[in-house]
Amino acid sequence: QVQLVESGGDLVHAGGSLTLSCVTSGLLFSNHVYAWFRQAPGKEREFIAGIRWTSPATIYQDSVKGRFDVSRDNVKNIVYLQMNSLKPEDTGVYYCAARLFNLDYNPSSYTYWGQGTQVTVSS
């Protein structure tokens, strides 16, 4: 059974940092690509960052470039999202997702999802 379990969400002040983790199990970690999505209240789920094997290995939504960093630990089968210089507009539930082959901005194309972790950034 495939599981993706996110953790690390919290309430932080603007300008603060958080590191989200996505622990995976039940899938061949190296065969998949991984993405982080965010869903703010009343809004659609949006692509934030993704990581893959081909170049460029990471891609980001423009609003988080230079502030967020996505990485993967291929031994522990964990995907991370380091978030710096957080802004109130970064508030939302952050989801980890996985699929085969290529990254995609469309959340419906992902096969596996975690339950999400709440990030709240106060001004």
mmCIF file with all atom_site columns, N, CA and C in Angstrom, residues 56-117:
data_model
loop_
_atom_site.group_PDB
_atom_site.id
_atom_site.type_symbol
_atom_site.label_atom_id
_atom_site.label_alt_id
_atom_site.label_comp_id
_atom_site.label_asym_id
_atom_site.label_entity_id
_atom_site.label_seq_id
_atom_site.pdbx_PDB_ins_code
_atom_site.Cartn_x
_atom_site.Cartn_y
_atom_site.Cartn_z
_atom_site.occupancy
_atom_site.B_iso_or_equiv
_atom_site.pdbx_formal_charge
_atom_site.auth_seq_id
_atom_site.auth_comp_id
_atom_site.auth_asym_id
_atom_site.auth_atom_id
_atom_site.pdbx_PDB_model_num
ATOM 1   N N  . PRO A 1 56  ? 15.878 20.280 -16.023 1.00 0.00 ? 56  PRO A N  1
ATOM 2   C CA . PRO A 1 56  ? 16.226 20.694 -14.676 1.00 0.00 ? 56  PRO A CA 1
ATOM 3   C C  . PRO A 1 56  ? 15.559 19.800 -13.637 1.00 0.00 ? 56  PRO A C  1
ATOM 4   N N  . ALA A 1 57  ? 16.284 19.489 -12.588 1.00 0.00 ? 57  ALA A N  1
ATOM 5   C CA . ALA A 1 57  ? 15.779 18.530 -11.612 1.00 0.00 ? 57  ALA A CA 1
ATOM 6   C C  . ALA A 1 57  ? 14.644 19.096 -10.783 1.00 0.00 ? 57  ALA A C  1
ATOM 7   N N  . THR A 1 58  ? 14.621 20.402 -10.601 1.00 0.00 ? 58  THR A N  1
ATOM 8   C CA . THR A 1 58  ? 13.580 21.015 -9.795  1.00 0.00 ? 58  THR A CA 1
ATOM 9   C C  . THR A 1 58  ? 12.903 22.134 -10.569 1.00 0.00 ? 58  THR A C  1
ATOM 10  N N  . ILE A 1 59  ? 11.638 22.302 -10.341 1.00 0.00 ? 59  ILE A N  1
ATOM 11  C CA . ILE A 1 59  ? 10.898 23.418 -10.918 1.00 0.00 ? 59  ILE A CA 1
ATOM 12  C C  . ILE A 1 59  ? 10.021 24.023 -9.828  1.00 0.00 ? 59  ILE A C  1
ATOM 13  N N  . TYR A 1 60  ? 9.763  25.323 -9.981  1.00 0.00 ? 60  TYR A N  1
ATOM 14  C CA . TYR A 1 60  ? 9.029  26.058 -8.952  1.00 0.00 ? 60  TYR A CA 1
ATOM 15  C C  . TYR A 1 60  ? 8.004  26.984 -9.575  1.00 0.00 ? 60  TYR A C  1
ATOM 16  N N  . GLN A 1 61  ? 6.960  27.212 -8.820  1.00 0.00 ? 61  GLN A N  1
ATOM 17  C CA . GLN A 1 61  ? 6.037  28.280 -9.197  1.00 0.00 ? 61  GLN A CA 1
ATOM 18  C C  . GLN A 1 61  ? 6.781  29.605 -9.023  1.00 0.00 ? 61  GLN A C  1
ATOM 19  N N  . ASP A 1 62  ? 6.492  30.542 -9.885  1.00 0.00 ? 62  ASP A N  1
ATOM 20  C CA . ASP A 1 62  ? 7.222  31.819 -9.863  1.00 0.00 ? 62  ASP A CA 1
ATOM 21  C C  . ASP A 1 62  ? 7.166  32.498 -8.498  1.00 0.00 ? 62  ASP A C  1
ATOM 22  N N  . SER A 1 63  ? 6.045  32.383 -7.815  1.00 0.00 ? 63  SER A N  1
ATOM 23  C CA . SER A 1 63  ? 5.880  33.115 -6.554  1.00 0.00 ? 63  SER A CA 1
ATOM 24  C C  . SER A 1 63  ? 6.787  32.595 -5.431  1.00 0.00 ? 63  SER A C  1
ATOM 25  N N  . VAL A 1 64  ? 7.352  31.400 -5.604  1.00 0.00 ? 64  VAL A N  1
ATOM 26  C CA . VAL A 1 64  ? 8.188  30.836 -4.532  1.00 0.00 ? 64  VAL A CA 1
ATOM 27  C C  . VAL A 1 64  ? 9.646  30.699 -4.942  1.00 0.00 ? 64  VAL A C  1
ATOM 28  N N  . LYS A 1 65  ? 9.966  31.024 -6.191  1.00 0.00 ? 65  LYS A N  1
ATOM 29  C CA . LYS A 1 65  ? 11.362 30.920 -6.650  1.00 0.00 ? 65  LYS A CA 1
ATOM 30  C C  . LYS A 1 65  ? 12.273 31.782 -5.792  1.00 0.00 ? 65  LYS A C  1
ATOM 31  N N  . GLY A 1 66  ? 13.381 31.195 -5.401  1.00 0.00 ? 66  GLY A N  1
ATOM 32  C CA . GLY A 1 66  ? 14.341 31.909 -4.572  1.00 0.00 ? 66  GLY A CA 1
ATOM 33  C C  . GLY A 1 66  ? 14.034 31.837 -3.088  1.00 0.00 ? 66  GLY A C  1
ATOM 34  N N  . ARG A 1 67  ? 12.843 31.362 -2.743  1.00 0.00 ? 67  ARG A N  1
ATOM 35  C CA . ARG A 1 67  ? 12.463 31.252 -1.326  1.00 0.00 ? 67  ARG A CA 1
ATOM 36  C C  . ARG A 1 67  ? 12.290 29.797 -0.887  1.00 0.00 ? 67  ARG A C  1
ATOM 37  N N  . PHE A 1 68  ? 11.800 28.960 -1.797  1.00 0.00 ? 68  PHE A N  1
ATOM 38  C CA . PHE A 1 68  ? 11.541 27.560 -1.478  1.00 0.00 ? 68  PHE A CA 1
ATOM 39  C C  . PHE A 1 68  ? 12.580 26.675 -2.172  1.00 0.00 ? 68  PHE A C  1
ATOM 40  N N  . ASP A 1 69  ? 12.842 25.545 -1.535  1.00 0.00 ? 69  ASP A N  1
ATOM 41  C CA . ASP A 1 69  ? 13.790 24.586 -2.107  1.00 0.00 ? 69  ASP A CA 1
ATOM 42  C C  . ASP A 1 69  ? 13.251 23.175 -1.895  1.00 0.00 ? 69  ASP A C  1
ATOM 43  N N  . VAL A 1 70  ? 13.085 22.437 -2.974  1.00 0.00 ? 70  VAL A N  1
ATOM 44  C CA . VAL A 1 70  ? 12.599 21.066 -2.886  1.00 0.00 ? 70  VAL A CA 1
ATOM 45  C C  . VAL A 1 70  ? 13.783 20.119 -3.052  1.00 0.00 ? 70  VAL A C  1
ATOM 46  N N  . SER A 1 71  ? 13.807 19.064 -2.252  1.00 0.00 ? 71  SER A N  1
ATOM 47  C CA . SER A 1 71  ? 14.894 18.092 -2.324  1.00 0.00 ? 71  SER A CA 1
ATOM 48  C C  . SER A 1 71  ? 14.351 16.708 -1.984  1.00 0.00 ? 71  SER A C  1
ATOM 49  N N  . ARG A 1 72  ? 15.186 15.698 -2.233  1.00 0.00 ? 72  ARG A N  1
ATOM 50  C CA . ARG A 1 72  ? 14.770 14.337 -1.960  1.00 0.00 ? 72  ARG A CA 1
ATOM 51  C C  . ARG A 1 72  ? 15.926 13.563 -1.352  1.00 0.00 ? 72  ARG A C  1
ATOM 52  N N  . ASP A 1 73  ? 15.606 12.681 -0.447  1.00 0.00 ? 73  ASP A N  1
ATOM 53  C CA . ASP A 1 73  ? 16.586 11.770 0.154   1.00 0.00 ? 73  ASP A CA 1
ATOM 54  C C  . ASP A 1 73  ? 16.271 10.382 -0.370  1.00 0.00 ? 73  ASP A C  1
ATOM 55  N N  . ASN A 1 74  ? 17.123 9.901  -1.266  1.00 0.00 ? 74  ASN A N  1
ATOM 56  C CA . ASN A 1 74  ? 16.852 8.635  -1.942  1.00 0.00 ? 74  ASN A CA 1
ATOM 57  C C  . ASN A 1 74  ? 17.178 7.416  -1.089  1.00 0.00 ? 74  ASN A C  1
ATOM 58  N N  . VAL A 1 75  ? 17.743 7.632  0.061   1.00 0.00 ? 75  VAL A N  1
ATOM 59  C CA . VAL A 1 75  ? 17.999 6.527  0.989   1.00 0.00 ? 75  VAL A CA 1
ATOM 60  C C  . VAL A 1 75  ? 16.815 6.375  1.945   1.00 0.00 ? 75  VAL A C  1
ATOM 61  N N  . LYS A 1 76  ? 16.355 7.507  2.459   1.00 0.00 ? 76  LYS A N  1
ATOM 62  C CA . LYS A 1 76  ? 15.239 7.486  3.416   1.00 0.00 ? 76  LYS A CA 1
ATOM 63  C C  . LYS A 1 76  ? 13.880 7.563  2.741   1.00 0.00 ? 76  LYS A C  1
ATOM 64  N N  . ASN A 1 77  ? 13.869 7.800  1.426   1.00 0.00 ? 77  ASN A N  1
ATOM 65  C CA . ASN A 1 77  ? 12.618 7.907  0.659   1.00 0.00 ? 77  ASN A CA 1
ATOM 66  C C  . ASN A 1 77  ? 11.743 9.044  1.170   1.00 0.00 ? 77  ASN A C  1
ATOM 67  N N  . ILE A 1 78  ? 12.360 10.180 1.354   1.00 0.00 ? 78  ILE A N  1
ATOM 68  C CA . ILE A 1 78  ? 11.668 11.360 1.859   1.00 0.00 ? 78  ILE A CA 1
ATOM 69  C C  . ILE A 1 78  ? 11.871 12.518 0.884   1.00 0.00 ? 78  ILE A C  1
ATOM 70  N N  . VAL A 1 79  ? 10.830 13.296 0.720   1.00 0.00 ? 79  VAL A N  1
ATOM 71  C CA . VAL A 1 79  ? 10.890 14.521 -0.074  1.00 0.00 ? 79  VAL A CA 1
ATOM 72  C C  . VAL A 1 79  ? 10.696 15.694 0.889   1.00 0.00 ? 79  VAL A C  1
ATOM 73  N N  . TYR A 1 80  ? 11.499 16.731 0.698   1.00 0.00 ? 80  TYR A N  1
ATOM 74  C CA . TYR A 1 80  ? 11.446 17.889 1.585   1.00 0.00 ? 80  TYR A CA 1
ATOM 75  C C  . TYR A 1 80  ? 11.047 19.142 0.814   1.00 0.00 ? 80  TYR A C  1
ATOM 76  N N  . LEU A 1 81  ? 10.477 20.078 1.547   1.00 0.00 ? 81  LEU A N  1
ATOM 77  C CA . LEU A 1 81  ? 10.249 21.410 1.011   1.00 0.00 ? 81  LEU A CA 1
ATOM 78  C C  . LEU A 1 81  ? 10.711 22.405 2.061   1.00 0.00 ? 81  LEU A C  1
ATOM 79  N N  . GLN A 1 82  ? 11.846 23.027 1.793   1.00 0.00 ? 82  GLN A N  1
ATOM 80  C CA . GLN A 1 82  ? 12.363 24.061 2.667   1.00 0.00 ? 82  GLN A CA 1
ATOM 81  C C  . GLN A 1 82  ? 11.754 25.388 2.238   1.00 0.00 ? 82  GLN A C  1
ATOM 82  N N  . MET A 1 83  ? 11.094 26.046 3.174   1.00 0.00 ? 83  MET A N  1
ATOM 83  C CA . MET A 1 83  ? 10.400 27.296 2.861   1.00 0.00 ? 83  MET A CA 1
ATOM 84  C C  . MET A 1 83  ? 11.001 28.424 3.699   1.00 0.00 ? 83  MET A C  1
ATOM 85  N N  . ASN A 1 84  ? 11.521 29.425 3.034   1.00 0.00 ? 84  ASN A N  1
ATOM 86  C CA . ASN A 1 84  ? 12.130 30.570 3.693   1.00 0.00 ? 84  ASN A CA 1
ATOM 87  C C  . ASN A 1 84  ? 11.384 31.846 3.326   1.00 0.00 ? 84  ASN A C  1
ATOM 88  N N  . SER A 1 85  ? 11.618 32.878 4.108   1.00 0.00 ? 85  SER A N  1
ATOM 89  C CA . SER A 1 85  ? 11.000 34.189 3.845   1.00 0.00 ? 85  SER A CA 1
ATOM 90  C C  . SER A 1 85  ? 9.501  34.042 3.604   1.00 0.00 ? 85  SER A C  1
ATOM 91  N N  . LEU A 1 86  ? 8.857  33.334 4.474   1.00 0.00 ? 86  LEU A N  1
ATOM 92  C CA . LEU A 1 86  ? 7.432  33.040 4.291   1.00 0.00 ? 86  LEU A CA 1
ATOM 93  C C  . LEU A 1 86  ? 6.591  34.308 4.333   1.00 0.00 ? 86  LEU A C  1
ATOM 94  N N  . LYS A 1 87  ? 5.544  34.295 3.525   1.00 0.00 ? 87  LYS A N  1
ATOM 95  C CA . LYS A 1 87  ? 4.619  35.416 3.415   1.00 0.00 ? 87  LYS A CA 1
ATOM 96  C C  . LYS A 1 87  ? 3.216  34.945 3.789   1.00 0.00 ? 87  LYS A C  1
ATOM 97  N N  . PRO A 1 88  ? 2.356  35.858 4.191   1.00 0.00 ? 88  PRO A N  1
ATOM 98  C CA . PRO A 1 88  ? 0.978  35.455 4.517   1.00 0.00 ? 88  PRO A CA 1
ATOM 99  C C  . PRO A 1 88  ? 0.284  34.730 3.358   1.00 0.00 ? 88  PRO A C  1
ATOM 100 N N  . GLU A 1 89  ? 0.616  35.102 2.131   1.00 0.00 ? 89  GLU A N  1
ATOM 101 C CA . GLU A 1 89  ? -0.012 34.445 0.983   1.00 0.00 ? 89  GLU A CA 1
ATOM 102 C C  . GLU A 1 89  ? 0.491  33.017 0.769   1.00 0.00 ? 89  GLU A C  1
ATOM 103 N N  . ASP A 1 90  ? 1.471  32.577 1.535   1.00 0.00 ? 90  ASP A N  1
ATOM 104 C CA . ASP A 1 90  ? 1.906  31.183 1.485   1.00 0.00 ? 90  ASP A CA 1
ATOM 105 C C  . ASP A 1 90  ? 1.020  30.281 2.340   1.00 0.00 ? 90  ASP A C  1
ATOM 106 N N  . THR A 1 91  ? 0.097  30.864 3.043   1.00 0.00 ? 91  THR A N  1
ATOM 107 C CA . THR A 1 91  ? -0.794 30.096 3.913   1.00 0.00 ? 91  THR A CA 1
ATOM 108 C C  . THR A 1 91  ? -1.640 29.126 3.119   1.00 0.00 ? 91  THR A C  1
ATOM 109 N N  . GLY A 1 92  ? -1.783 27.912 3.649   1.00 0.00 ? 92  GLY A N  1
ATOM 110 C CA . GLY A 1 92  ? -2.614 26.909 2.999   1.00 0.00 ? 92  GLY A CA 1
ATOM 111 C C  . GLY A 1 92  ? -2.246 25.522 3.488   1.00 0.00 ? 92  GLY A C  1
ATOM 112 N N  . VAL A 1 93  ? -2.958 24.557 2.963   1.00 0.00 ? 93  VAL A N  1
ATOM 113 C CA . VAL A 1 93  ? -2.620 23.157 3.220   1.00 0.00 ? 93  VAL A CA 1
ATOM 114 C C  . VAL A 1 93  ? -1.657 22.715 2.124   1.00 0.00 ? 93  VAL A C  1
ATOM 115 N N  . TYR A 1 94  ? -0.541 22.146 2.535   1.00 0.00 ? 94  TYR A N  1
ATOM 116 C CA . TYR A 1 94  ? 0.485  21.694 1.597   1.00 0.00 ? 94  TYR A CA 1
ATOM 117 C C  . TYR A 1 94  ? 0.399  20.177 1.457   1.00 0.00 ? 94  TYR A C  1
ATOM 118 N N  . TYR A 1 95  ? 0.335  19.758 0.204   1.00 0.00 ? 95  TYR A N  1
ATOM 119 C CA . TYR A 1 95  ? 0.211  18.350 -0.115  1.00 0.00 ? 95  TYR A CA 1
ATOM 120 C C  . TYR A 1 95  ? 1.431  17.870 -0.886  1.00 0.00 ? 95  TYR A C  1
ATOM 121 N N  . CYS A 1 96  ? 1.832  16.655 -0.585  1.00 0.00 ? 96  CYS A N  1
ATOM 122 C CA . CYS A 1 96  ? 2.864  15.970 -1.347  1.00 0.00 ? 96  CYS A CA 1
ATOM 123 C C  . CYS A 1 96  ? 2.155  15.018 -2.309  1.00 0.00 ? 96  CYS A C  1
ATOM 124 N N  . ALA A 1 97  ? 2.665  14.935 -3.536  1.00 0.00 ? 97  ALA A N  1
ATOM 125 C CA . ALA A 1 97  ? 2.060  14.067 -4.536  1.00 0.00 ? 97  ALA A CA 1
ATOM 126 C C  . ALA A 1 97  ? 3.150  13.374 -5.349  1.00 0.00 ? 97  ALA A C  1
ATOM 127 N N  . ALA A 1 98  ? 2.798  12.209 -5.894  1.00 0.00 ? 98  ALA A N  1
ATOM 128 C CA . ALA A 1 98  ? 3.769  11.439 -6.676  1.00 0.00 ? 98  ALA A CA 1
ATOM 129 C C  . ALA A 1 98  ? 3.110  10.873 -7.923  1.00 0.00 ? 98  ALA A C  1
ATOM 130 N N  . ARG A 1 99  ? 3.918  10.755 -8.946  1.00 0.00 ? 99  ARG A N  1
ATOM 131 C CA . ARG A 1 99  ? 3.476  10.118 -10.186 1.00 0.00 ? 99  ARG A CA 1
ATOM 132 C C  . ARG A 1 99  ? 4.700  9.593  -10.905 1.00 0.00 ? 99  ARG A C  1
ATOM 133 N N  . LEU A 1 100 ? 4.461  8.782  -11.935 1.00 0.00 ? 100 LEU A N  1
ATOM 134 C CA . LEU A 1 100 ? 5.565  8.281  -12.744 1.00 0.00 ? 100 LEU A CA 1
ATOM 135 C C  . LEU A 1 100 ? 5.943  9.303  -13.800 1.00 0.00 ? 100 LEU A C  1
ATOM 136 N N  . PHE A 1 101 ? 7.186  9.184  -14.262 1.00 0.00 ? 101 PHE A N  1
ATOM 137 C CA . PHE A 1 101 ? 7.687  9.897  -15.441 1.00 0.00 ? 101 PHE A CA 1
ATOM 138 C C  . PHE A 1 101 ? 7.893  11.387 -15.219 1.00 0.00 ? 101 PHE A C  1
ATOM 139 N N  . ASN A 1 102 ? 6.953  12.219 -15.605 1.00 0.00 ? 102 ASN A N  1
ATOM 140 C CA . ASN A 1 102 ? 7.217  13.652 -15.656 1.00 0.00 ? 102 ASN A CA 1
ATOM 141 C C  . ASN A 1 102 ? 6.404  14.443 -14.649 1.00 0.00 ? 102 ASN A C  1
ATOM 142 N N  . LEU A 1 103 ? 6.964  15.565 -14.258 1.00 0.00 ? 103 LEU A N  1
ATOM 143 C CA . LEU A 1 103 ? 6.217  16.500 -13.432 1.00 0.00 ? 103 LEU A CA 1
ATOM 144 C C  . LEU A 1 103 ? 5.101  17.133 -14.263 1.00 0.00 ? 103 LEU A C  1
ATOM 145 N N  . ASP A 1 104 ? 4.057  17.514 -13.572 1.00 0.00 ? 104 ASP A N  1
ATOM 146 C CA . ASP A 1 104 ? 2.917  18.125 -14.249 1.00 0.00 ? 104 ASP A CA 1
ATOM 147 C C  . ASP A 1 104 ? 2.329  19.161 -13.303 1.00 0.00 ? 104 ASP A C  1
ATOM 148 N N  . TYR A 1 105 ? 1.894  20.274 -13.856 1.00 0.00 ? 105 TYR A N  1
ATOM 149 C CA . TYR A 1 105 ? 1.288  21.307 -13.027 1.00 0.00 ? 105 TYR A CA 1
ATOM 150 C C  . TYR A 1 105 ? -0.150 20.973 -12.629 1.00 0.00 ? 105 TYR A C  1
ATOM 151 N N  . ASN A 1 106 ? -0.745 20.032 -13.322 1.00 0.00 ? 106 ASN A N  1
ATOM 152 C CA . ASN A 1 106 ? -2.143 19.677 -13.087 1.00 0.00 ? 106 ASN A CA 1
ATOM 153 C C  . ASN A 1 106 ? -2.242 18.643 -11.974 1.00 0.00 ? 106 ASN A C  1
ATOM 154 N N  . PRO A 1 107 ? -2.888 18.978 -10.866 1.00 0.00 ? 107 PRO A N  1
ATOM 155 C CA . PRO A 1 107 ? -2.955 18.020 -9.754  1.00 0.00 ? 107 PRO A CA 1
ATOM 156 C C  . PRO A 1 107 ? -3.677 16.729 -10.105 1.00 0.00 ? 107 PRO A C  1
ATOM 157 N N  . SER A 1 108 ? -4.578 16.761 -11.059 1.00 0.00 ? 108 SER A N  1
ATOM 158 C CA . SER A 1 108 ? -5.346 15.562 -11.401 1.00 0.00 ? 108 SER A CA 1
ATOM 159 C C  . SER A 1 108 ? -4.484 14.491 -12.053 1.00 0.00 ? 108 SER A C  1
ATOM 160 N N  . SER A 1 109 ? -3.280 14.847 -12.476 1.00 0.00 ? 109 SER A N  1
ATOM 161 C CA . SER A 1 109 ? -2.413 13.878 -13.133 1.00 0.00 ? 109 SER A CA 1
ATOM 162 C C  . SER A 1 109 ? -1.569 13.073 -12.149 1.00 0.00 ? 109 SER A C  1
ATOM 163 N N  . TYR A 1 110 ? -1.672 13.367 -10.885 1.00 0.00 ? 110 TYR A N  1
ATOM 164 C CA . TYR A 1 110 ? -0.868 12.663 -9.878  1.00 0.00 ? 110 TYR A CA 1
ATOM 165 C C  . TYR A 1 110 ? -1.622 11.465 -9.321  1.00 0.00 ? 110 TYR A C  1
ATOM 166 N N  . THR A 1 111 ? -0.879 10.393 -9.116  1.00 0.00 ? 111 THR A N  1
ATOM 167 C CA . THR A 1 111 ? -1.469 9.132  -8.696  1.00 0.00 ? 111 THR A CA 1
ATOM 168 C C  . THR A 1 111 ? -1.629 9.029  -7.187  1.00 0.00 ? 111 THR A C  1
ATOM 169 N N  . TYR A 1 112 ? -0.621 9.512  -6.497  1.00 0.00 ? 112 TYR A N  1
ATOM 170 C CA . TYR A 1 112 ? -0.604 9.328  -5.040  1.00 0.00 ? 112 TYR A CA 1
ATOM 171 C C  . TYR A 1 112 ? -0.535 10.679 -4.336  1.00 0.00 ? 112 TYR A C  1
ATOM 172 N N  . TRP A 1 113 ? -1.243 10.756 -3.216  1.00 0.00 ? 113 TRP A N  1
ATOM 173 C CA . TRP A 1 113 ? -1.330 11.993 -2.440  1.00 0.00 ? 113 TRP A CA 1
ATOM 174 C C  . TRP A 1 113 ? -1.190 11.714 -0.955  1.00 0.00 ? 113 TRP A C  1
ATOM 175 N N  . GLY A 1 114 ? -0.617 12.681 -0.263  1.00 0.00 ? 114 GLY A N  1
ATOM 176 C CA . GLY A 1 114 ? -0.638 12.654 1.183   1.00 0.00 ? 114 GLY A CA 1
ATOM 177 C C  . GLY A 1 114 ? -1.890 13.344 1.713   1.00 0.00 ? 114 GLY A C  1
ATOM 178 N N  . GLN A 1 115 ? -2.003 13.385 3.016   1.00 0.00 ? 115 GLN A N  1
ATOM 179 C CA . GLN A 1 115 ? -3.193 13.949 3.651   1.00 0.00 ? 115 GLN A CA 1
ATOM 180 C C  . GLN A 1 115 ? -3.093 15.466 3.829   1.00 0.00 ? 115 GLN A C  1
ATOM 181 N N  . GLY A 1 116 ? -1.894 16.010 3.663   1.00 0.00 ? 116 GLY A N  1
ATOM 182 C CA . GLY A 1 116 ? -1.700 17.451 3.767   1.00 0.00 ? 116 GLY A CA 1
ATOM 183 C C  . GLY A 1 116 ? -1.237 17.881 5.148   1.00 0.00 ? 116 GLY A C  1
ATOM 184 N N  . THR A 1 117 ? -0.565 19.018 5.166   1.00 0.00 ? 117 THR A N  1
ATOM 185 C CA . THR A 1 117 ? -0.118 19.619 6.421   1.00 0.00 ? 117 THR A CA 1
ATOM 186 C C  . THR A 1 117 ? -0.371 21.125 6.339   1.00 0.00 ? 117 THR A C  1
#
